[in-house]
Coordinates of C-alpha atoms in Angstrom, one line a residue:
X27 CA 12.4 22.0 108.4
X28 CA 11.3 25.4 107.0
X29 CA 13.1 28.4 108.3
X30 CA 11.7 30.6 110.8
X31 CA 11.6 33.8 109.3
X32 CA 13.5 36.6 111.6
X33 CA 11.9 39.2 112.7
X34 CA 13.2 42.2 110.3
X35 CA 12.3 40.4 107.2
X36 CA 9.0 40.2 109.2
X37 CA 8.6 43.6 109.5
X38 CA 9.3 44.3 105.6
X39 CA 6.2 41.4 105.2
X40 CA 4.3 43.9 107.4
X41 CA 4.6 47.4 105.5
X42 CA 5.4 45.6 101.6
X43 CA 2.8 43.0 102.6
X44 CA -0.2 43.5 104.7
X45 CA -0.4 47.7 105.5
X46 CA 0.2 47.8 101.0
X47 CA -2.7 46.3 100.9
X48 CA -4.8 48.4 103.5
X49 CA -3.6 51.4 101.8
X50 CA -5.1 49.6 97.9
X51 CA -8.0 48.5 99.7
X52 CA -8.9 52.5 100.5
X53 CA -7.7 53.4 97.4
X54 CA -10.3 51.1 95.8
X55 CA -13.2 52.1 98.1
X56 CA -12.7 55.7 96.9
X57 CA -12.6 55.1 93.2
X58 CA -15.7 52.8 93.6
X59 CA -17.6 55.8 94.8
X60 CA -15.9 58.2 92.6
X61 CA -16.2 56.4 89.3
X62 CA -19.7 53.8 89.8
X63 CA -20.9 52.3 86.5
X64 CA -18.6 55.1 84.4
X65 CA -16.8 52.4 82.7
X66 CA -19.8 50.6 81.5
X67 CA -21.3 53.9 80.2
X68 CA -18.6 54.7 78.2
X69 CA -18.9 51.2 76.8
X70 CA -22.4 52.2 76.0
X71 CA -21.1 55.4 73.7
X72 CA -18.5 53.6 72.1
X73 CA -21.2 51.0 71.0
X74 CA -23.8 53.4 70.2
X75 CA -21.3 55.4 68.5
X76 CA -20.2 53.0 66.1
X77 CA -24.2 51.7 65.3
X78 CA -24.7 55.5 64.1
X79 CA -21.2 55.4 62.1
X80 CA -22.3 52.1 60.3
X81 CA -26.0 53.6 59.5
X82 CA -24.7 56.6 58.5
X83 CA -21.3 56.1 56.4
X84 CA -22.4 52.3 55.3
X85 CA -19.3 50.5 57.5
X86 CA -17.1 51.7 60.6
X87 CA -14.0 51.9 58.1
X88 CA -15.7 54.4 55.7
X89 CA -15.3 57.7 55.8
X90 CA -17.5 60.2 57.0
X91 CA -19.4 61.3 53.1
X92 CA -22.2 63.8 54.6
X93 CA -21.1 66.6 56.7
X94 CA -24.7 67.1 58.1
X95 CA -24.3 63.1 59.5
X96 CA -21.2 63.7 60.5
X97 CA -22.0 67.1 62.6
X98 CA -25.1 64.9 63.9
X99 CA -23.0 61.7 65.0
X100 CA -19.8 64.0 66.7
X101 CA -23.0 66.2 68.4
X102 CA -24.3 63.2 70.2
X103 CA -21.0 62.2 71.3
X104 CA -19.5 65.3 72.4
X105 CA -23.1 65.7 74.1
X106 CA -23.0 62.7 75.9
X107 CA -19.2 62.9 77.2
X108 CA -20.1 66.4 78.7
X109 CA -23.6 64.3 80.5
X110 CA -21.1 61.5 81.4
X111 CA -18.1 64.2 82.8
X112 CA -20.0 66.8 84.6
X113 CA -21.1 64.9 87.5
X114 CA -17.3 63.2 87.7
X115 CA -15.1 66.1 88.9
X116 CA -17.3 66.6 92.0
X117 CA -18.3 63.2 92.9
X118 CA -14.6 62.7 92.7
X119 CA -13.5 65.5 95.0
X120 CA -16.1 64.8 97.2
X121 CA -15.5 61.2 97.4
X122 CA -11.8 61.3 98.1
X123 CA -12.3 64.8 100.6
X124 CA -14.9 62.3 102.8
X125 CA -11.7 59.5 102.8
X126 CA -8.8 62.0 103.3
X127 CA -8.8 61.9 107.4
X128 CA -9.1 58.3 107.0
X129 CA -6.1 58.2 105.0
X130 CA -4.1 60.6 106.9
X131 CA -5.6 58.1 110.4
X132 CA -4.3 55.1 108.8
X133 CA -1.1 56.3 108.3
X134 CA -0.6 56.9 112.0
X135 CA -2.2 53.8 113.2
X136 CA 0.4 51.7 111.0
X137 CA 3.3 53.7 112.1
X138 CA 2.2 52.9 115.1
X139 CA 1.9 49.0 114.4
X140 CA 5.3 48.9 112.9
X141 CA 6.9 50.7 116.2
X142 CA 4.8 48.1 118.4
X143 CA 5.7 45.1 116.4
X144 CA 9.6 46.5 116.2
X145 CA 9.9 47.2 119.5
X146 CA 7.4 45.1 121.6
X147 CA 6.1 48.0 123.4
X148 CA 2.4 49.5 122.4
X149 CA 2.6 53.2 121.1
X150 CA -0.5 55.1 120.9
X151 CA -0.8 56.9 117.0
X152 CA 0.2 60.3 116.7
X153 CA -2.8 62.2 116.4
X154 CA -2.9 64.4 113.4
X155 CA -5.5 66.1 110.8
X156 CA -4.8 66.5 106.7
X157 CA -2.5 69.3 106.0
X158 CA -4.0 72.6 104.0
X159 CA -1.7 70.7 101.3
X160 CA -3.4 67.7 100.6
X161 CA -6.6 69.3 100.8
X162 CA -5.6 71.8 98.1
X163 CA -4.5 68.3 96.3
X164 CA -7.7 66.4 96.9
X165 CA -9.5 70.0 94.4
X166 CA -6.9 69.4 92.0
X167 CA -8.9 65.7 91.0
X168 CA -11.0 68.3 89.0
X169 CA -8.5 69.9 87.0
X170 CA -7.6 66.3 85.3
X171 CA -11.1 65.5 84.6
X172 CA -11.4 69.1 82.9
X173 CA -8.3 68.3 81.2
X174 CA -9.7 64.7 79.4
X175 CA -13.5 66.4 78.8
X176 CA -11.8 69.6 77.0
X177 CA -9.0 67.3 75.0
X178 CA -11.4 65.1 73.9
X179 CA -14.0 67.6 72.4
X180 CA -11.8 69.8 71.0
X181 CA -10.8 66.5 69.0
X182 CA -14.3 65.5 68.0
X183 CA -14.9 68.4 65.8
X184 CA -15.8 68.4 62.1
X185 CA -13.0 69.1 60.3
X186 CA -10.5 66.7 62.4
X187 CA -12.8 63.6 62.1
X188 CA -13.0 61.8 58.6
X189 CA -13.0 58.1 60.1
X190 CA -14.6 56.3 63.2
X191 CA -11.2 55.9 64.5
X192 CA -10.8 59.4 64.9
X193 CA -13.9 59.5 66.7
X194 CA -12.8 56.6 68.6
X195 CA -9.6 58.4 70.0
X196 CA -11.3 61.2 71.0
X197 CA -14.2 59.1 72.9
X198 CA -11.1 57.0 74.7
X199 CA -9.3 60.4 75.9
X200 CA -12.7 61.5 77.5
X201 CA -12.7 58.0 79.1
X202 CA -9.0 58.2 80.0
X203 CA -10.9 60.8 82.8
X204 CA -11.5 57.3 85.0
X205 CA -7.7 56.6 84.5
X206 CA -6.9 59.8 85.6
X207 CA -9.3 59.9 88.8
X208 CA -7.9 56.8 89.8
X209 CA -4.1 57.7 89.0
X210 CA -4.9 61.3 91.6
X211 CA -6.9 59.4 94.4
X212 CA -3.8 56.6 94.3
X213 CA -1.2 59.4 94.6
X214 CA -3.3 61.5 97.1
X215 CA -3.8 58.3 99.4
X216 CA -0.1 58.1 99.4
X217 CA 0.8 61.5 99.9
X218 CA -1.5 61.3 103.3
X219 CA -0.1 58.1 104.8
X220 CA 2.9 59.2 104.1
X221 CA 2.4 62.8 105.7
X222 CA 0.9 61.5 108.7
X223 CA 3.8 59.1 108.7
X224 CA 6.7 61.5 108.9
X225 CA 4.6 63.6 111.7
X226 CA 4.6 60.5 113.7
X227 CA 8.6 59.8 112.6
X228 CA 9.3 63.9 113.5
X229 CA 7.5 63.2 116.6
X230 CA 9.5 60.3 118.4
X231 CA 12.9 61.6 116.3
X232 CA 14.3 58.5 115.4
X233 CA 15.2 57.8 111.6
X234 CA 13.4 57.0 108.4
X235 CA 13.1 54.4 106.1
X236 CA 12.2 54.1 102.4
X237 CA 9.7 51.0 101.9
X238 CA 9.3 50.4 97.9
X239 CA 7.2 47.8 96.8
X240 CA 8.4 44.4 95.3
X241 CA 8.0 45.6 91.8
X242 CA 8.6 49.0 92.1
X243 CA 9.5 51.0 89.0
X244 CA 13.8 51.7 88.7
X245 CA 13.5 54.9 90.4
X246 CA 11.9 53.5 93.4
X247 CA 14.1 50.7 94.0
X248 CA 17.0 53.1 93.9
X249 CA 15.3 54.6 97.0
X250 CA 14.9 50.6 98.8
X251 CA 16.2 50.8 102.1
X252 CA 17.6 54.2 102.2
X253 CA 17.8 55.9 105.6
X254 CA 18.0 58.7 106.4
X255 CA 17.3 61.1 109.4
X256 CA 14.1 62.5 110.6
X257 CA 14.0 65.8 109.4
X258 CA 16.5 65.1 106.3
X259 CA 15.3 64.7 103.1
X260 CA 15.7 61.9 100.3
X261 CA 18.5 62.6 97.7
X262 CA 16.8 64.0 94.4
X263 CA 17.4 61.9 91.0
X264 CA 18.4 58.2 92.2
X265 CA 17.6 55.1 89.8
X266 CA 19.3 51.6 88.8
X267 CA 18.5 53.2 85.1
X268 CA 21.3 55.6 84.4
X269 CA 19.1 57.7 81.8
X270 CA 16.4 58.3 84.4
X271 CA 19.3 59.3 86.9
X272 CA 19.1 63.2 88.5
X273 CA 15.5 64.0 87.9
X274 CA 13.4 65.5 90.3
X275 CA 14.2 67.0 93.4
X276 CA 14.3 66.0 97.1
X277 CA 11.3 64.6 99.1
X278 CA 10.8 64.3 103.2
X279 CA 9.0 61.3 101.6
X280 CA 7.3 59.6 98.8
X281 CA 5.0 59.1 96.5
X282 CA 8.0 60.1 93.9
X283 CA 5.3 59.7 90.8
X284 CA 1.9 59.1 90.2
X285 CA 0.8 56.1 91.0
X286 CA 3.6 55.6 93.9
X287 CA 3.0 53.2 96.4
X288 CA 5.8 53.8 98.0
X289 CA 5.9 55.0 101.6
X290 CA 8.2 55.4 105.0
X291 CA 8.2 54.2 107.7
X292 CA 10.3 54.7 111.4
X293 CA 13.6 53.0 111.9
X294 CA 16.5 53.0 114.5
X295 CA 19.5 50.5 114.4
X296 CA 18.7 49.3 118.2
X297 CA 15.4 48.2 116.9
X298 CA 17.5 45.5 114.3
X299 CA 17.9 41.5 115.5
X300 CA 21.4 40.8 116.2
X301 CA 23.3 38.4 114.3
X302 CA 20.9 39.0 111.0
X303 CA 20.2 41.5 108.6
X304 CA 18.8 45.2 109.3
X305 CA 15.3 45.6 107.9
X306 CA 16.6 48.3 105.4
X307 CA 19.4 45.9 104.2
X308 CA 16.6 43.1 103.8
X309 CA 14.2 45.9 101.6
X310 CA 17.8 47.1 99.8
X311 CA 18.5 43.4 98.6
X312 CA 15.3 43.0 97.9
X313 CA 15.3 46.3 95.6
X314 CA 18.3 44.7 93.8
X315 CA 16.8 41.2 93.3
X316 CA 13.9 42.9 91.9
X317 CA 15.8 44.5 89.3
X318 CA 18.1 41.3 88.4
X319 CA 14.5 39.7 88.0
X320 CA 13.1 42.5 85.9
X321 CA 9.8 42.3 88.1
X322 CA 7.9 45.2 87.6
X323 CA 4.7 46.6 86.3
X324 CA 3.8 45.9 82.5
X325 CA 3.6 49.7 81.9
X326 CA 7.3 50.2 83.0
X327 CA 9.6 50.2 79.8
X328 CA 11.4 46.3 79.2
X329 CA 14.5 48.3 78.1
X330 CA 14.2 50.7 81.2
X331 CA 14.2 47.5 83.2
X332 CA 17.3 46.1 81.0
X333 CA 19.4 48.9 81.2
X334 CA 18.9 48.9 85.7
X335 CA 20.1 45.2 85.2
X336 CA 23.1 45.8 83.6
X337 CA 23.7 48.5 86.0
X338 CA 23.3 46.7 89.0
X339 CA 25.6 43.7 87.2
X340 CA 28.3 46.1 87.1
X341 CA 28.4 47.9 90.4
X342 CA 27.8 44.4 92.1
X343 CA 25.0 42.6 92.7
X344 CA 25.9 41.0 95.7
X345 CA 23.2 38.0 94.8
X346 CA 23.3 34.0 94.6
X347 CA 24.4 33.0 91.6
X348 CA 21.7 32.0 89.7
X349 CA 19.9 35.3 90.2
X350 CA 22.8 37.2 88.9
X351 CA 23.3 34.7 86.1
X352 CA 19.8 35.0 85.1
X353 CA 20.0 38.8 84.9
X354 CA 22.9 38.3 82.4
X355 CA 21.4 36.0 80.1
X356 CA 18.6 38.7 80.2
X357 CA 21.1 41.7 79.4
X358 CA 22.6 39.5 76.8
X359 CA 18.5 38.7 75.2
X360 CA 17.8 42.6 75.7
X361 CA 14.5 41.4 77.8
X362 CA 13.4 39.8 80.5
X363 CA 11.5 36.5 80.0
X364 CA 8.7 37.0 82.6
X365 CA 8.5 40.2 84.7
X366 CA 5.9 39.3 86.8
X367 CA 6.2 39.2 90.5
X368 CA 5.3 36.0 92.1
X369 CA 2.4 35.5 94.9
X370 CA 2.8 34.0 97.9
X371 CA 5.2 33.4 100.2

């Protein structure tokens, strides 16, 4: 017979599992109206782009042979990345400024589903608004748009293209804009779950947690389970990677980088099951089987990963065996075979 799962590793299910994805779903609605068919269109140029290359210079690997051509071809493209990047800054702002008291509501209403399910008594969300703060982060969406659109056409100029792949660099920096929208709205979605989180925690005073996701990057997972106390702050500069260790500075709570998922969440030691595991203990062991693993993200750094295992080998991993023995034969490799992070239960 399967084991019933206890009720704190339920509650990590509940803000790892289910209120993650709430938050991605959001994340995703806002980018949909943000970004529309910008990706496509940006296909369009590239294609376009290298048709007027071939006609001009003979084949996409030749160089450019007439200036005039080549001032004609860069003209159309820098033309068409200012038509396709205009309209984006706004739309983006907007888009994520019509979504922002959402966020911040969604925060409350799933601190106030955790305390329910933790405590088995209803609690009504904390009523709050977004902070002058994350409105002042929700403009700054426009600043890394005008950062891609000024990058890339101050690289598609004359004298600094002689091939299409130069032109092709500076066409995917101007499209690295969607990348970038997507990157702020993530972080900004966090930042107001997480703010309307710790009004909630500051409200009721009990403790709070760190929640990091299952593949978490080695800086979050260092921050797995911590506790600490309301109105404390979390320690600057933790990782299982030694050389990421002591950068930063301390946070009442995450995102701790771009992209962060991570968020808080309420916790008091009455509200654990006897006889079992605390919730934080359950997302702390979690954290470290993670990182004997090497699940993570494919833009996280193998030898970052490596490095955190070895680590955590050497403190103690304080895992079954063949967890621990898998991490070693991964030290000994330098890599992990498969950092993926299985689905399901």
């Amino acid at each position: 017979m399967a084991r019933r799962p206890d009720r704190n590793e339920e509650l990590a299910r509940l803000v790892q599992g289910e209120q993650t994805d709430e938050v991605r779903a959001l994340e995703d609605r806002i980018a949909a109206r943000a970004l529309g068919r910008l990706d496509a269109r940006f296909d369009v140029l590239t294609q376009r782009s290298i048709t007027a290359w071939v006609a001009a210079f003979g084949d996409v690997q030749a160089e450019a042979s007439s200036p005039s051509a080549l001032r004609r071809i860069l003209g159309a493209i820098r033309a068409a990345i200012r038509r396709l990047l205009h309209p984006l800054a706004p739309r983006a702002e907007q888009a994520l400024s019509d979504a922002l008291l959402e966020a911040v509501r969604l925060g409350a209403s799933q601190h106030a589903a955790f305390v329910d399910e933790a405590t088995g008594r209803n609690r009504r969300p904390v009523s709050t608004r977004p902070s002058r703060r994350l409105r002042e982060r929700v403009a700054a969406i426009s600043d890394a748009v005008a950062d891609r659109r000024d990058r890339a056409l101050a690289m598609l100029r004359p004298n600094l293209v002689r091939r299409w792949s130069d032109a092709q660099t500076g066409i995917g920096v101007a499209r690295s804009a969607t990348t970038a929208v997507r990157t702020h709205i993530t972080t900004v979605v966090a930042e107001a779950v997480n703010e309307a989180t710790q009004a909630a925690i500051d409200y009721t005073g009990v403790k709070k947690v760190w929640i990091a996701e299952r593949d978490a990057c080695v800086n979050c997972a260092a921050y797995a389970g911590l506790v600490v106390a309301a109105d404390a702050k979390f320690p600057a500069g933790l990782s299982w990677d030694p050389n990421q260790r002591g950068r930063g500075e301390a946070l009442d709570a995450p995102p701790l980088h771009p992209n962060c998922r991570c968020r808080v969440t309420a916790w008091d030691e009455s509200w654990a099951q006897p006889g079992v595991i605390s919730m934080p203990e359950a997302l702390r062991r979690e954290a470290r089987r993670s990182i004997a693993r090497g699940w993570s993200l494919p833009t996280e750094s193998g030898a970052a990963r490596i490095r955190a295992a070895r680590e955590l080998l050497r403190v103690g991993a304080n895992l079954p065996r063949s967890v621990e023995e898998r991490a070693r034969l991964a030290v000994a490799a330098g890599r992990f075979q498969d950092r993926t992070v299985p689905t399901g239960p």
